[in-house]
Amino acid sequence: MTAALALPAAKLALGVAGQVVGKVADGIADALDPAKAKARKQAEDFEAMFLEQMTQHLFAGTGTEGPLGENGTGGDIWRSQLTQQYAKQIQKAGGVGVSDQILREMLSLQAQASTRS
């Protein structure tokens, strides 16, 4: 590997390692704080729902022939299950960042509420 490629590869590896360590640290923090774990779960569920809605819009323009089935209830159910699974997989792979923003906002609101009480 040349020096020109070694530096970007090292930066990429360090970035991935940092993300893994961050996820492990978040998991430990969630285990210690059940309220934060519940908030994280709700934020992730919201992101999955958001992604499902977005993937449904992607498939709305596709025809009813081919692998997505014929017109009718069966094809519609199959399409909705497919988009739901796509959304879950996207969210598991890191999502689009919606859950992180929602979690930060939820924790901020909880902190404000606890200081007022």
mmCIF file of C-alpha atoms in Angstrom:
data_model
loop_
_atom_site.group_PDB
_atom_site.id
_atom_site.type_symbol
_atom_site.label_atom_id
_atom_site.label_comp_id
_atom_site.label_asym_id
_atom_site.label_seq_id
_atom_site.Cartn_x
_atom_site.Cartn_y
_atom_site.Cartn_z
ATOM 1 C CA MET A 1 0.000 0.000 0.000
ATOM 2 C CA THR A 2 1.361 3.391 -0.910
ATOM 3 C CA ALA A 3 1.667 6.234 1.526
ATOM 4 C CA ALA A 4 -1.034 8.137 -0.383
ATOM 5 C CA LEU A 5 -3.537 5.360 0.354
ATOM 6 C CA ALA A 6 -2.323 4.478 3.841
ATOM 7 C CA LEU A 7 -3.424 7.727 5.507
ATOM 8 C CA PRO A 8 -7.054 7.683 4.248
ATOM 9 C CA ALA A 9 -7.304 3.969 5.075
ATOM 10 C CA ALA A 10 -6.023 4.614 8.596
ATOM 11 C CA LYS A 11 -8.485 7.484 9.065
ATOM 12 C CA LEU A 12 -11.319 5.282 7.892
ATOM 13 C CA ALA A 13 -10.303 2.464 10.245
ATOM 14 C CA LEU A 14 -10.034 4.860 13.189
ATOM 15 C CA GLY A 15 -13.432 6.349 12.359
ATOM 16 C CA VAL A 16 -15.074 2.921 12.293
ATOM 17 C CA ALA A 17 -13.321 1.912 15.504
ATOM 18 C CA GLY A 18 -14.538 5.121 17.142
ATOM 19 C CA GLN A 19 -18.110 4.377 16.095
ATOM 20 C CA VAL A 20 -17.900 0.852 17.494
ATOM 21 C CA VAL A 21 -16.505 2.104 20.797
ATOM 22 C CA GLY A 22 -19.211 4.773 20.908
ATOM 23 C CA LYS A 23 -21.962 2.186 20.376
ATOM 24 C CA VAL A 24 -20.511 -0.055 23.118
ATOM 25 C CA ALA A 25 -20.272 2.906 25.497
ATOM 26 C CA ASP A 26 -23.866 3.884 24.671
ATOM 27 C CA GLY A 27 -24.980 0.311 25.354
ATOM 28 C CA ILE A 28 -23.270 0.305 28.755
ATOM 29 C CA ALA A 29 -24.749 3.698 29.608
ATOM 30 C CA ASP A 30 -28.198 2.461 28.588
ATOM 31 C CA ALA A 31 -27.825 -0.606 30.784
ATOM 32 C CA LEU A 32 -27.034 1.659 33.738
ATOM 33 C CA ASP A 33 -29.878 4.091 33.007
ATOM 34 C CA PRO A 34 -33.180 2.380 32.110
ATOM 35 C CA ALA A 35 -34.881 5.715 31.296
ATOM 36 C CA LYS A 36 -32.219 6.485 28.699
ATOM 37 C CA ALA A 37 -32.529 2.962 27.271
ATOM 38 C CA LYS A 38 -36.294 3.431 26.924
ATOM 39 C CA ALA A 39 -35.804 6.805 25.238
ATOM 40 C CA ARG A 40 -33.235 5.302 22.831
ATOM 41 C CA LYS A 41 -35.656 2.476 21.943
ATOM 42 C CA GLN A 42 -38.449 4.962 21.257
ATOM 43 C CA ALA A 43 -36.158 7.108 19.089
ATOM 44 C CA GLU A 44 -35.018 4.056 17.112
ATOM 45 C CA ASP A 45 -38.622 2.894 16.658
ATOM 46 C CA PHE A 46 -39.550 6.347 15.363
ATOM 47 C CA GLU A 47 -36.668 6.295 12.892
ATOM 48 C CA ALA A 48 -37.731 2.847 11.669
ATOM 49 C CA MET A 49 -41.278 4.133 11.156
ATOM 50 C CA PHE A 50 -39.946 7.199 9.311
ATOM 51 C CA LEU A 51 -37.786 5.026 7.068
ATOM 52 C CA GLU A 52 -40.723 2.713 6.399
ATOM 53 C CA GLN A 53 -42.810 5.656 5.223
ATOM 54 C CA MET A 54 -39.974 6.832 2.989
ATOM 55 C CA THR A 55 -39.427 3.402 1.427
ATOM 56 C CA GLN A 56 -43.174 3.062 0.808
ATOM 57 C CA HIS A 57 -42.987 6.252 -1.245
ATOM 58 C CA LEU A 58 -40.107 4.760 -3.229
ATOM 59 C CA PHE A 59 -42.217 1.747 -4.182
ATOM 60 C CA ALA A 60 -45.395 3.736 -4.833
ATOM 61 C CA GLY A 61 -44.347 4.511 -8.385
ATOM 62 C CA THR A 62 -43.411 0.959 -9.301
ATOM 63 C CA GLY A 63 -45.746 -1.117 -11.408
ATOM 64 C CA THR A 64 -47.739 -4.032 -10.133
ATOM 65 C CA GLU A 65 -46.050 -6.592 -12.345
ATOM 66 C CA GLY A 66 -42.853 -8.434 -11.670
ATOM 67 C CA PRO A 67 -41.431 -9.413 -8.289
ATOM 68 C CA LEU A 68 -43.755 -7.143 -6.299
ATOM 69 C CA GLY A 69 -46.852 -9.092 -7.276
ATOM 70 C CA GLU A 70 -50.103 -8.382 -9.029
ATOM 71 C CA ASN A 71 -52.788 -5.861 -8.226
ATOM 72 C CA GLY A 72 -54.793 -6.723 -5.168
ATOM 73 C CA THR A 73 -54.512 -7.238 -1.457
ATOM 74 C CA GLY A 74 -51.753 -9.861 -1.608
ATOM 75 C CA GLY A 75 -49.379 -7.630 -3.548
ATOM 76 C CA ASP A 76 -50.108 -4.652 -1.283
ATOM 77 C CA ILE A 77 -49.443 -6.684 1.858
ATOM 78 C CA TRP A 78 -46.247 -8.097 0.411
ATOM 79 C CA ARG A 79 -45.056 -4.586 -0.575
ATOM 80 C CA SER A 80 -45.807 -3.207 2.900
ATOM 81 C CA GLN A 81 -43.917 -6.060 4.578
ATOM 82 C CA LEU A 82 -40.997 -5.598 2.196
ATOM 83 C CA THR A 83 -40.755 -1.874 2.918
ATOM 84 C CA GLN A 84 -41.029 -2.548 6.651
ATOM 85 C CA GLN A 85 -38.108 -4.981 6.518
ATOM 86 C CA TYR A 86 -36.046 -2.610 4.361
ATOM 87 C CA ALA A 87 -36.650 0.147 6.923
ATOM 88 C CA LYS A 88 -35.620 -2.090 9.830
ATOM 89 C CA GLN A 89 -32.421 -3.126 8.049
ATOM 90 C CA ILE A 90 -31.529 0.474 7.186
ATOM 91 C CA GLN A 91 -32.125 1.480 10.805
ATOM 92 C CA LYS A 92 -30.023 -1.430 12.114
ATOM 93 C CA ALA A 93 -27.204 -0.463 9.748
ATOM 94 C CA GLY A 94 -27.029 2.984 11.314
ATOM 95 C CA GLY A 95 -30.065 4.672 9.861
ATOM 96 C CA VAL A 96 -30.011 8.225 8.650
ATOM 97 C CA GLY A 97 -29.374 9.927 11.988
ATOM 98 C CA VAL A 98 -32.966 10.750 12.879
ATOM 99 C CA SER A 99 -32.936 8.611 16.042
ATOM 100 C CA ASP A 100 -29.783 10.320 17.363
ATOM 101 C CA GLN A 101 -31.353 13.759 16.977
ATOM 102 C CA ILE A 102 -34.624 12.635 18.536
ATOM 103 C CA LEU A 103 -32.795 11.002 21.444
ATOM 104 C CA ARG A 104 -30.794 14.169 22.132
ATOM 105 C CA GLU A 105 -33.981 16.238 22.087
ATOM 106 C CA MET A 106 -35.851 13.798 24.334
ATOM 107 C CA LEU A 107 -33.008 13.728 26.874
ATOM 108 C CA SER A 108 -32.785 17.516 26.785
ATOM 109 C CA LEU A 109 -36.511 17.833 27.443
ATOM 110 C CA GLN A 110 -36.304 15.296 30.278
ATOM 111 C CA ALA A 111 -33.407 17.209 31.833
ATOM 112 C CA GLN A 112 -35.348 20.481 31.602
ATOM 113 C CA ALA A 113 -38.396 18.867 33.172
ATOM 114 C CA SER A 114 -36.362 17.418 36.029
ATOM 115 C CA THR A 115 -34.731 20.788 36.807
ATOM 116 C CA ARG A 116 -38.136 22.495 36.948
ATOM 117 C CA SER A 117 -39.494 19.982 39.474
#
